[in-house]
mmCIF file of C-alpha atoms in Angstrom:
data_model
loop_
_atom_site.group_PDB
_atom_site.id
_atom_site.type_symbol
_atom_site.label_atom_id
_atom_site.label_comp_id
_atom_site.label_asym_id
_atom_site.label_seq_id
_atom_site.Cartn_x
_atom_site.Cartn_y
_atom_site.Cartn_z
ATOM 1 C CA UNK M 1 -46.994 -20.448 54.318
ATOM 2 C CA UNK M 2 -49.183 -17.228 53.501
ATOM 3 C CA UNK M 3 -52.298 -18.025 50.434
ATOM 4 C CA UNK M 4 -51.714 -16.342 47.642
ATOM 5 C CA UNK M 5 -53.521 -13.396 46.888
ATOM 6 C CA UNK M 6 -55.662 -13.069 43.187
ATOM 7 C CA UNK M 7 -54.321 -10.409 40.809
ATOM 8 C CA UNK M 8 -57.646 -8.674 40.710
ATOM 9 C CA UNK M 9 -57.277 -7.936 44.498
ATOM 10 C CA UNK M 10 -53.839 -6.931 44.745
ATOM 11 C CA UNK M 11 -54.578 -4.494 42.298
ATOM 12 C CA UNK M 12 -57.018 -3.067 45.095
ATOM 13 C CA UNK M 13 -54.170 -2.250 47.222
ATOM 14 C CA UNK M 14 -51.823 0.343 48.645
ATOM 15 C CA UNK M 15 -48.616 -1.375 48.486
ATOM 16 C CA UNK M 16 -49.551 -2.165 43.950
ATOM 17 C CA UNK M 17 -50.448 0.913 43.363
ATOM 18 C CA UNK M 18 -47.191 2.426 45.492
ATOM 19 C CA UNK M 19 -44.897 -0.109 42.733
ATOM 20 C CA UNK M 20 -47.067 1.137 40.063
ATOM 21 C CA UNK M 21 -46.085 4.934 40.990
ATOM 22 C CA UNK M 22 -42.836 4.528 41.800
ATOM 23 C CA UNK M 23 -41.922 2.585 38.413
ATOM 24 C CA UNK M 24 -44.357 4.996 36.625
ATOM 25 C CA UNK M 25 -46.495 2.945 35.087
ATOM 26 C CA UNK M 26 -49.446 4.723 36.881
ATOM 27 C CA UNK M 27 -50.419 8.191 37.892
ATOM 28 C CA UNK M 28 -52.610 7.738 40.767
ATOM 29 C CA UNK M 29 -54.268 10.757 40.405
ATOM 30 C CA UNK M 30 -55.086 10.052 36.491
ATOM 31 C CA UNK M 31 -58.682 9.437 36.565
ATOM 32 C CA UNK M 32 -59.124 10.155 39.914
ATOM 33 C CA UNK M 33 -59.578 14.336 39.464
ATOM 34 C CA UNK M 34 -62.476 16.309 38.067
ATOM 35 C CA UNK M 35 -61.376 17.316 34.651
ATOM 36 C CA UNK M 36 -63.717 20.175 33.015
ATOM 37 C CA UNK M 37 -63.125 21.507 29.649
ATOM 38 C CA UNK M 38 -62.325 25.594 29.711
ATOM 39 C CA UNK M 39 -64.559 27.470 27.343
ATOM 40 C CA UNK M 40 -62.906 29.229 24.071
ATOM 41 C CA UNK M 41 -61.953 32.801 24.769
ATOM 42 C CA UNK M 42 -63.139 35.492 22.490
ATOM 43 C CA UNK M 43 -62.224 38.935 22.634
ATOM 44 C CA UNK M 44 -64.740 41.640 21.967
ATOM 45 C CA UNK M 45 -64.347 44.052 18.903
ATOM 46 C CA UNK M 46 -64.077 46.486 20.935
ATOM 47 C CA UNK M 47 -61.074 45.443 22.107
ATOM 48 C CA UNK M 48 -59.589 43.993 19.380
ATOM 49 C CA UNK M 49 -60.048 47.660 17.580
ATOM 50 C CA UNK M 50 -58.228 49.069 20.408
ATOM 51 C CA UNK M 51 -55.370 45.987 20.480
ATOM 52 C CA UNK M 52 -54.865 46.715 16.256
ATOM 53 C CA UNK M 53 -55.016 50.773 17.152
ATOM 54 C CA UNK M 54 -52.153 50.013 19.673
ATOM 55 C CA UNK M 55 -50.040 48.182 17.568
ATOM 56 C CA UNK M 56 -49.534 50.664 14.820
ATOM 57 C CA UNK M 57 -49.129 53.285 16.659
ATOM 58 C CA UNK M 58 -46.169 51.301 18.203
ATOM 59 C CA UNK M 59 -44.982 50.180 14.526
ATOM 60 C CA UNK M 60 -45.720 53.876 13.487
ATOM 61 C CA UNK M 61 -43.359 55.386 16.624
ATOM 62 C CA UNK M 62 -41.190 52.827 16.248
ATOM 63 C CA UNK M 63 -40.176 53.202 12.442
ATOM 64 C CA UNK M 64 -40.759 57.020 12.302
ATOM 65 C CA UNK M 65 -37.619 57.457 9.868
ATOM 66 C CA UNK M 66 -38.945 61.235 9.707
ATOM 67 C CA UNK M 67 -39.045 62.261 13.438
ATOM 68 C CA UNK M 68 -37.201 59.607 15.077
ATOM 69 C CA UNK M 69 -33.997 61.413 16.507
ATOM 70 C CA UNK M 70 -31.600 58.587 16.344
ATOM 71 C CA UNK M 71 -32.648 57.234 12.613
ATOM 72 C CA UNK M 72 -32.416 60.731 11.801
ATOM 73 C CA UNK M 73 -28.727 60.684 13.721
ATOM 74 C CA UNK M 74 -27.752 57.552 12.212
ATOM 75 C CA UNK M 75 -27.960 58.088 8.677
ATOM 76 C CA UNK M 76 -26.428 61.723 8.761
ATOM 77 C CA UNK M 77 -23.540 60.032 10.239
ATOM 78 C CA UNK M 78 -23.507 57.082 7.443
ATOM 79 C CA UNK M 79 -23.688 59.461 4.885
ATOM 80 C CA UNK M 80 -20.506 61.386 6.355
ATOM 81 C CA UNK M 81 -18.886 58.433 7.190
ATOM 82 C CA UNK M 82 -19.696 56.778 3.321
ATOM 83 C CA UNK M 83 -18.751 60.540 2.301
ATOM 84 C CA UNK M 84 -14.905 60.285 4.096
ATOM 85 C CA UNK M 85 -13.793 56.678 3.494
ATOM 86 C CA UNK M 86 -14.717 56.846 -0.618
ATOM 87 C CA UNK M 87 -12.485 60.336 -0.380
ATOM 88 C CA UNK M 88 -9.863 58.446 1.632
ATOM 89 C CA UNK M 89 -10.194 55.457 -0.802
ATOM 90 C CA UNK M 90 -9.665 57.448 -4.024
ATOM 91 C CA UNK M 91 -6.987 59.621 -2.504
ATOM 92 C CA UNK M 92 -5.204 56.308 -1.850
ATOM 93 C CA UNK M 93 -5.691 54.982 -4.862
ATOM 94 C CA UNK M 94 -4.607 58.307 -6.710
ATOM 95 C CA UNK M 95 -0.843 58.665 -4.815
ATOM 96 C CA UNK M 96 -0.484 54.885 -5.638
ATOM 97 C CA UNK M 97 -1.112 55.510 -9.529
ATOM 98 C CA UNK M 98 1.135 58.268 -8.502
ATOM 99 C CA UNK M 99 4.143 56.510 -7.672
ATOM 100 C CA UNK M 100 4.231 54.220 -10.586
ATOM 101 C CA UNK M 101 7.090 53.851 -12.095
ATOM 102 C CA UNK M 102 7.366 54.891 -15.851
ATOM 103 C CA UNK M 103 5.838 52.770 -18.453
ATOM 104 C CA UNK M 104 8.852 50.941 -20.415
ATOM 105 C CA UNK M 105 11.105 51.471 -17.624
ATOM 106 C CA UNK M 106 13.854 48.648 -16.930
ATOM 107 C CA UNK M 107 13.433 49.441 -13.356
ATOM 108 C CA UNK M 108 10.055 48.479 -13.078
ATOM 109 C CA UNK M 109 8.946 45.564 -10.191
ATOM 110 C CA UNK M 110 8.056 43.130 -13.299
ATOM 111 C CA UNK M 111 11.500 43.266 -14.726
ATOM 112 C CA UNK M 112 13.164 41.188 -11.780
ATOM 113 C CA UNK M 113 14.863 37.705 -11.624
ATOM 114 C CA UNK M 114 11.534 36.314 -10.545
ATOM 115 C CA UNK M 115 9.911 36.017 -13.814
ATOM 116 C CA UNK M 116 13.491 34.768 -15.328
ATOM 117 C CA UNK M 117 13.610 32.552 -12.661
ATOM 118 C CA UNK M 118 9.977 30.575 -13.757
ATOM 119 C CA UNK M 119 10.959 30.509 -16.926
ATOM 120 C CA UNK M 120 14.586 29.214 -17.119
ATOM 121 C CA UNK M 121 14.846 27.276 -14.464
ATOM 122 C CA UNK M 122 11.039 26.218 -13.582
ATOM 123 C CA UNK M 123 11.318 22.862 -15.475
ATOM 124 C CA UNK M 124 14.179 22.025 -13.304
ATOM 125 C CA UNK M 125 13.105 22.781 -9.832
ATOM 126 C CA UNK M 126 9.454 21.763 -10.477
ATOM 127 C CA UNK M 127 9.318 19.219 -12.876
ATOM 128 C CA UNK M 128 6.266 20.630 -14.615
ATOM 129 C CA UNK M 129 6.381 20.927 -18.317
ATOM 130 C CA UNK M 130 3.612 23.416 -18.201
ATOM 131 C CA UNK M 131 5.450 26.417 -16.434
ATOM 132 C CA UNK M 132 1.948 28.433 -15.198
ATOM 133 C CA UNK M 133 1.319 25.034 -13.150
ATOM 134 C CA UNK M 134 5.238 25.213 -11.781
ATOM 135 C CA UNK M 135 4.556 28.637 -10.356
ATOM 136 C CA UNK M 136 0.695 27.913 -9.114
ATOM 137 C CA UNK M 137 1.340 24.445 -7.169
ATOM 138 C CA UNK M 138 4.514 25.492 -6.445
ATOM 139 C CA UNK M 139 6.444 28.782 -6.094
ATOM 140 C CA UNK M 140 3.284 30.089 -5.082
ATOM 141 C CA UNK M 141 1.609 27.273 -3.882
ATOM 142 C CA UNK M 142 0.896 29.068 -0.662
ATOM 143 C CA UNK M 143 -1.417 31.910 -2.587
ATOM 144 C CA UNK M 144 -3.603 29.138 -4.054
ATOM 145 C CA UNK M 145 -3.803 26.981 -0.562
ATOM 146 C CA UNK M 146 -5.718 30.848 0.409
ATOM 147 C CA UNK M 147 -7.445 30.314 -3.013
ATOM 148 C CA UNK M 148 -9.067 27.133 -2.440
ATOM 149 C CA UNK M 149 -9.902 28.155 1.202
ATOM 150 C CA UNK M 150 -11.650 31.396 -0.603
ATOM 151 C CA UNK M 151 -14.101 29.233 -2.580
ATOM 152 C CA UNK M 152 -14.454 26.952 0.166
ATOM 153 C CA UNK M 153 -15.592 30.052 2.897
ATOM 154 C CA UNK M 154 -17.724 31.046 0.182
ATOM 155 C CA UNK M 155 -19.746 27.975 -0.091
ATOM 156 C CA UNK M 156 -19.830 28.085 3.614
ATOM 157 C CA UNK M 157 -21.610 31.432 3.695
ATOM 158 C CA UNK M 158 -23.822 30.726 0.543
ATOM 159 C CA UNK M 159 -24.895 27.883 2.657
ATOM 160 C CA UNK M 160 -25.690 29.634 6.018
ATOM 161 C CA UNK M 161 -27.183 32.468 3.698
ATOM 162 C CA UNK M 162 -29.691 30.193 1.391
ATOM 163 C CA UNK M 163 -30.266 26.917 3.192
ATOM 164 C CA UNK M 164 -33.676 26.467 3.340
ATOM 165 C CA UNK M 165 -35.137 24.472 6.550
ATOM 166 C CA UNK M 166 -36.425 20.781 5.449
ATOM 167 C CA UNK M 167 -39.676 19.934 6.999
ATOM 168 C CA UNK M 168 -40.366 16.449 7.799
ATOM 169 C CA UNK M 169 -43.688 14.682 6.777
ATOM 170 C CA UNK M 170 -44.421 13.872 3.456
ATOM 171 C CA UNK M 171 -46.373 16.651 2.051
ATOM 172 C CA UNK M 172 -43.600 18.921 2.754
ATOM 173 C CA UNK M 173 -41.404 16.637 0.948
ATOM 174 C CA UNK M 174 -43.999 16.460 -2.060
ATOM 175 C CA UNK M 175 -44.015 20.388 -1.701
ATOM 176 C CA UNK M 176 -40.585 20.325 -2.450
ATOM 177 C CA UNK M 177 -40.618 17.800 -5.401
ATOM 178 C CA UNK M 178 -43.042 20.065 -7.123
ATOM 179 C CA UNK M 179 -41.397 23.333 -6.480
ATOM 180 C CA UNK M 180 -37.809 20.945 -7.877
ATOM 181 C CA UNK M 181 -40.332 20.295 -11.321
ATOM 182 C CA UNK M 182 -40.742 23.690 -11.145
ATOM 183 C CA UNK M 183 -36.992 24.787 -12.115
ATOM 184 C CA UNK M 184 -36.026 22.414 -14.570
ATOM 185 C CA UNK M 185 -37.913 20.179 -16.789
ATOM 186 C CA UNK M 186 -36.330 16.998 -15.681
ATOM 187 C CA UNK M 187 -38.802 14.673 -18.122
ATOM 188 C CA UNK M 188 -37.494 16.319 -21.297
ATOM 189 C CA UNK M 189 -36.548 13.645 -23.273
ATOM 190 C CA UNK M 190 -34.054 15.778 -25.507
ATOM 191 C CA UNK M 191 -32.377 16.716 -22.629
ATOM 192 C CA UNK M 192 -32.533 13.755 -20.409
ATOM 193 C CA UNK M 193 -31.014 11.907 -23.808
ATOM 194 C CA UNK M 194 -28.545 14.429 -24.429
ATOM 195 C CA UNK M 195 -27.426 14.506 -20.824
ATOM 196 C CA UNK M 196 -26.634 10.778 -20.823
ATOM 197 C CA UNK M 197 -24.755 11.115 -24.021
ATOM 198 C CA UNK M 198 -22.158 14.130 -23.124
ATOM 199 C CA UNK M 199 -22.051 13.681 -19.019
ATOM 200 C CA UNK M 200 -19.799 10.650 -19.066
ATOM 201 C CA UNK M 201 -17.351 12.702 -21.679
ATOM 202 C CA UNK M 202 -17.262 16.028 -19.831
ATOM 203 C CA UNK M 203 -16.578 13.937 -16.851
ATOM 204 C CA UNK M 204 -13.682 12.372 -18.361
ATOM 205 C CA UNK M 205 -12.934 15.096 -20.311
ATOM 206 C CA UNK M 206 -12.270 16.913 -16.477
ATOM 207 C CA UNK M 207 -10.257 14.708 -15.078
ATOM 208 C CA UNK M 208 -7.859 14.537 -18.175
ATOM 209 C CA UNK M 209 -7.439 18.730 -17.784
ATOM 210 C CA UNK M 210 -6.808 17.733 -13.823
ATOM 211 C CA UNK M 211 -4.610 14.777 -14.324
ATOM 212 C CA UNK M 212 -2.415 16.722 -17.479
ATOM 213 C CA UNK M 213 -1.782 19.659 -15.853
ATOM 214 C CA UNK M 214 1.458 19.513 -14.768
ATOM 215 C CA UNK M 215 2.028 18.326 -19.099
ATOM 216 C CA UNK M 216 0.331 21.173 -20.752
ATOM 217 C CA UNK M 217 -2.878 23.478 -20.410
ATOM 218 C CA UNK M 218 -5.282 22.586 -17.393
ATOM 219 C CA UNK M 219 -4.927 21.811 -14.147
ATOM 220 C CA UNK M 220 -7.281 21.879 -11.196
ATOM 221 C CA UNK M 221 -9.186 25.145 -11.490
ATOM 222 C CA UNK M 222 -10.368 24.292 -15.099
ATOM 223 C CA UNK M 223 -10.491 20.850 -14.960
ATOM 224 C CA UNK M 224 -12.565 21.109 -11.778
ATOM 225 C CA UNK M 225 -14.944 23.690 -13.156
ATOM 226 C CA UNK M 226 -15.597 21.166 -16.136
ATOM 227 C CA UNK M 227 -16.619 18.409 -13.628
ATOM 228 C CA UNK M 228 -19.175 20.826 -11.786
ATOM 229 C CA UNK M 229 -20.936 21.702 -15.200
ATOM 230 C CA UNK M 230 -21.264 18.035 -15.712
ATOM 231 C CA UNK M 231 -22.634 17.946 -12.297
ATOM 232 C CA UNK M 232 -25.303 20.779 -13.337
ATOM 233 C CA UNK M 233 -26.228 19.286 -16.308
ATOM 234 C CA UNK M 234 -26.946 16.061 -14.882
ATOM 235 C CA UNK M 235 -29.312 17.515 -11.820
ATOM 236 C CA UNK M 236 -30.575 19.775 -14.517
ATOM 237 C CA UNK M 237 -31.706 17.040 -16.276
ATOM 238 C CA UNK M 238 -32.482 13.626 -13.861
ATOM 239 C CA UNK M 239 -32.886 16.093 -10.816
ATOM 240 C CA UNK M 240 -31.882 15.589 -7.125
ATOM 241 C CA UNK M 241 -33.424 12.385 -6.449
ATOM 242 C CA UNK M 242 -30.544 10.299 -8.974
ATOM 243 C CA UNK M 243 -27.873 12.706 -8.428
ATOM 244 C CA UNK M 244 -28.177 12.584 -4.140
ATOM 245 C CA UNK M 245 -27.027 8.861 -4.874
ATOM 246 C CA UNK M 246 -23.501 9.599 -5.458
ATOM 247 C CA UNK M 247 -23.452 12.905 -4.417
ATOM 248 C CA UNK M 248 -24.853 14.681 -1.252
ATOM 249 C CA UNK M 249 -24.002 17.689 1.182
ATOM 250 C CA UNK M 250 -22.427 15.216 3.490
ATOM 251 C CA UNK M 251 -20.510 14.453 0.125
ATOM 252 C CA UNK M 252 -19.251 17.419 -0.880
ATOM 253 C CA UNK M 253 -18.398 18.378 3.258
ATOM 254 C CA UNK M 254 -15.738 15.652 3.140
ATOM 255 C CA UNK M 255 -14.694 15.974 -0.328
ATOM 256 C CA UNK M 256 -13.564 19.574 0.204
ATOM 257 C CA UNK M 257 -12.964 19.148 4.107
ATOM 258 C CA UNK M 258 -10.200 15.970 2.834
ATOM 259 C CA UNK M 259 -8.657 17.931 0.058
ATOM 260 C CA UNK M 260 -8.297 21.339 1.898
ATOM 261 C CA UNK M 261 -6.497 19.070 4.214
ATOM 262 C CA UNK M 262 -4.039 16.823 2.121
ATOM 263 C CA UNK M 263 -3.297 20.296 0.385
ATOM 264 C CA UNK M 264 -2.567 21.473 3.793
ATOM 265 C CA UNK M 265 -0.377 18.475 4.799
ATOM 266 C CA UNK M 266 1.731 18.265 1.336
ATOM 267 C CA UNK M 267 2.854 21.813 1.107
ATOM 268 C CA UNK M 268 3.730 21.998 4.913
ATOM 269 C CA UNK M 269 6.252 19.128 4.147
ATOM 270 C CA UNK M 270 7.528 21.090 1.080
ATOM 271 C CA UNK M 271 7.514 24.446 2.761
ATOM 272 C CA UNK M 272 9.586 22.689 6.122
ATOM 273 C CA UNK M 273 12.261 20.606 3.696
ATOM 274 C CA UNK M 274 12.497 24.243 1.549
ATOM 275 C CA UNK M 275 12.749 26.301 4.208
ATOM 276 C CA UNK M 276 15.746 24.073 6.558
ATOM 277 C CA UNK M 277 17.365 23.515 2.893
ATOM 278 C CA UNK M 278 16.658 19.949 3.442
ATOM 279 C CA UNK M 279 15.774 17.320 0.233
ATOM 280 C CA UNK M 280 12.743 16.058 -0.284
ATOM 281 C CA UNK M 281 12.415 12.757 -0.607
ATOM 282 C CA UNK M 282 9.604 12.973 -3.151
ATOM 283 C CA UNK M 283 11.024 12.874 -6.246
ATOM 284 C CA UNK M 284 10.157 14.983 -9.521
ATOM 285 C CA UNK M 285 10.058 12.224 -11.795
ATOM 286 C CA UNK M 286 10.859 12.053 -15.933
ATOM 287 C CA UNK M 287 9.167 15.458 -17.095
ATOM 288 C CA UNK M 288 6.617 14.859 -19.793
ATOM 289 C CA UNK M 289 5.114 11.552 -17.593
ATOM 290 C CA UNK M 290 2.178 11.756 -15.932
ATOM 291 C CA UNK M 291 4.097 10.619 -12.615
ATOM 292 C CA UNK M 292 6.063 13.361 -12.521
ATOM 293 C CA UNK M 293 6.460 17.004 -10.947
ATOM 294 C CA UNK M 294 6.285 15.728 -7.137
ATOM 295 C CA UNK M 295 3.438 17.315 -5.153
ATOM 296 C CA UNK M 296 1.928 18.901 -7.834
ATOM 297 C CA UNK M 297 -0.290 16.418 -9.266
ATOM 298 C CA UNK M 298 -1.931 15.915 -6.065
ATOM 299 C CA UNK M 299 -2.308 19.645 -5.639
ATOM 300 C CA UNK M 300 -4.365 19.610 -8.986
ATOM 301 C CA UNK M 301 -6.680 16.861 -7.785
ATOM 302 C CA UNK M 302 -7.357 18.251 -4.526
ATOM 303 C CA UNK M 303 -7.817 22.337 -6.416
ATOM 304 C CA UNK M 304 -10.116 19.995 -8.887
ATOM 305 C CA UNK M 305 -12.386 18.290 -5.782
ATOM 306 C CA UNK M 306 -12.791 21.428 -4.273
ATOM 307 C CA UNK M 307 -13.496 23.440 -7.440
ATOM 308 C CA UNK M 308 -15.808 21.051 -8.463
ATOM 309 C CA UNK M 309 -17.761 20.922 -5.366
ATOM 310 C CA UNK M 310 -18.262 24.464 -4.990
ATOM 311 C CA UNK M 311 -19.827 25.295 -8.913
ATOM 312 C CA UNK M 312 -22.318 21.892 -7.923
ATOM 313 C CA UNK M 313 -23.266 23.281 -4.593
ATOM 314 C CA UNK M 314 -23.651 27.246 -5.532
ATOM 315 C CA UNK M 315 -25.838 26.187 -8.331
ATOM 316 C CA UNK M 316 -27.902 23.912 -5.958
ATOM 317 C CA UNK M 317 -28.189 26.705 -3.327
ATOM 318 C CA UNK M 318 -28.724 29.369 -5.874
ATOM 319 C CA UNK M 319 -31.324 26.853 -7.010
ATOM 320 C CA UNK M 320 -33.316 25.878 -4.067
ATOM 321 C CA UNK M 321 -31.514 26.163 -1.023
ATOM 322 C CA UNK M 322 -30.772 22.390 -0.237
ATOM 323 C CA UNK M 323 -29.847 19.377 -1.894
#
């Protein structure tokens, strides 16, 4: 049976310190090397003078907008090129106005069956009382799907545009609460009191417009741009750190990204049972209840969400680039 050897020795040897490299626990050659500190490097002023003399006359050769050949090119050929398409534009537009028929004449585009079509039989087919929410959500629900996709891009590029980088580490993040105080005086009392008073009405107030609209004058576009100026003035008022509780970018991503999508999935059954002449099984309901007009009501809560979303977040952008 072979003695057992102490710890302080088999630290000593080859075969420990082999384990202790392989599992990388220990370098074996940290400690063991002669380290010497390098000396700071300072350039002359000589140099430096001739360094700074060679860098603008770089930047000076390189934006010459007098003498440079192809800047010079370039914007003779913009100006041309601005010169031709606003002549092709207005020509365009000049043998359309052209064309048009008479004023007053019965032949005219807008004196068709379509228009007598909304308004006689609209009620019918759509079961919306309010016959400008019958022809949105659904004769034309398609144009306002591209619509809500519109305001959506937009966000998107107002995002990629103004986002502004968040810094971790707390002084950046007391930076930022400063530069918050900065745009709106969120310890106003008048405000802050006045804010509590009217948000929980316009709220409400919204989703009545969005939840009516099929019944009378509303719907999603109005009724979601009252919600959003709720939104502002509560942010205005309490600032980011209350209103990120209920309502975030990650919020607002999944609210629009979910109603873009039940949009998308509603119409595409209407437009497939409409198209093969097939009947829905969604029915339009008593017209005048607020369970009526089939799709539509859904339609105007997901054109609210969306609508909604976009006002809070361009103000917030427009604001300070982040939430």
């Amino acid at each position: 049976m072979s003695k057992k050897v102490p710890q302080e020795r088999y630290e000593k040897t080859m075969s420990y310190k082999l384990k202790t490299w392989l599992d990388g626990s220990r370098d074996l050659y940290m400690g063991n090397l002669e380290m010497r500190p390098q000396a700071a490097h300072e350039e002359d002023k000589a140099t430096l003078q001739r360094l700074f003399r060679d860098k603008e006359r770089m930047r000076a050769h390189v934006y010459d907008m007098e003498n440079n050949r192809e800047m010079v090119f370039f914007r003779k050929l913009y100006r041309i090129c601005s010169l031709v398409f606003c002549i092709l534009l207005v020509s365009m537009l000049l043998i359309g106005v052209a064309d048009l028929p008479p004023f007053g004449d019965a032949d005219n585009p807008v004196n068709n069956e379509v228009a007598q079509r909304y308004i006689e039989r609209g009620l019918q087919e759509t079961g919306a009382v309010n016959i400008v929410t019958g022809m949105i959500l659904d004769y034309r629900a398609f144009d306002t799907l591209g619509e809500s996709h519109v305001l959506f891009i937009a966000t998107c590029t107002v995002l990629i545009l103004l986002r502004a980088d968040h810094k971790k580490g707390k002084n950046s993040e007391e930076e930022m609460e400063s530069n918050d105080r900065a745009y709106e005086p969120k310890n106003d009392v008048i405000l802050q009191t006045a804010a509590r008073l009217l948000v929980p009405f316009i709220v409400i107030f919204g989703i009545y417009i969005i939840l009516c609209g099929h019944l009378g004058p509303g719907g999603g576009f109005s009724g979601g741009a009252v919600i959003g100026a709720g939104l502002i003035l509560y942010v205005s008022a309490f600032g980011f750190a209350k209103t990120e509780r209920f309502f975030t970018a990650t919020t607002y991503k999944w609210m629009s990204f979910g109603a873009l999508a039940c949009y998308c999935l509603s119409k595409t059954y209407s437009f497939y049972t409409g198209a093969n002449h097939i009947e829905s099984v969604i029915p339009l309901g008593t017209p005048g209840a607020i369970l009526s007009s089939g799709l539509i009501l859904l339609l105007n809560i997901c054109v609210g969400v969306v609508v909604a979303g976009t006002m809070y977040t361009f103000y917030v952008m427009f604001r300070k680039g982040g939430y």
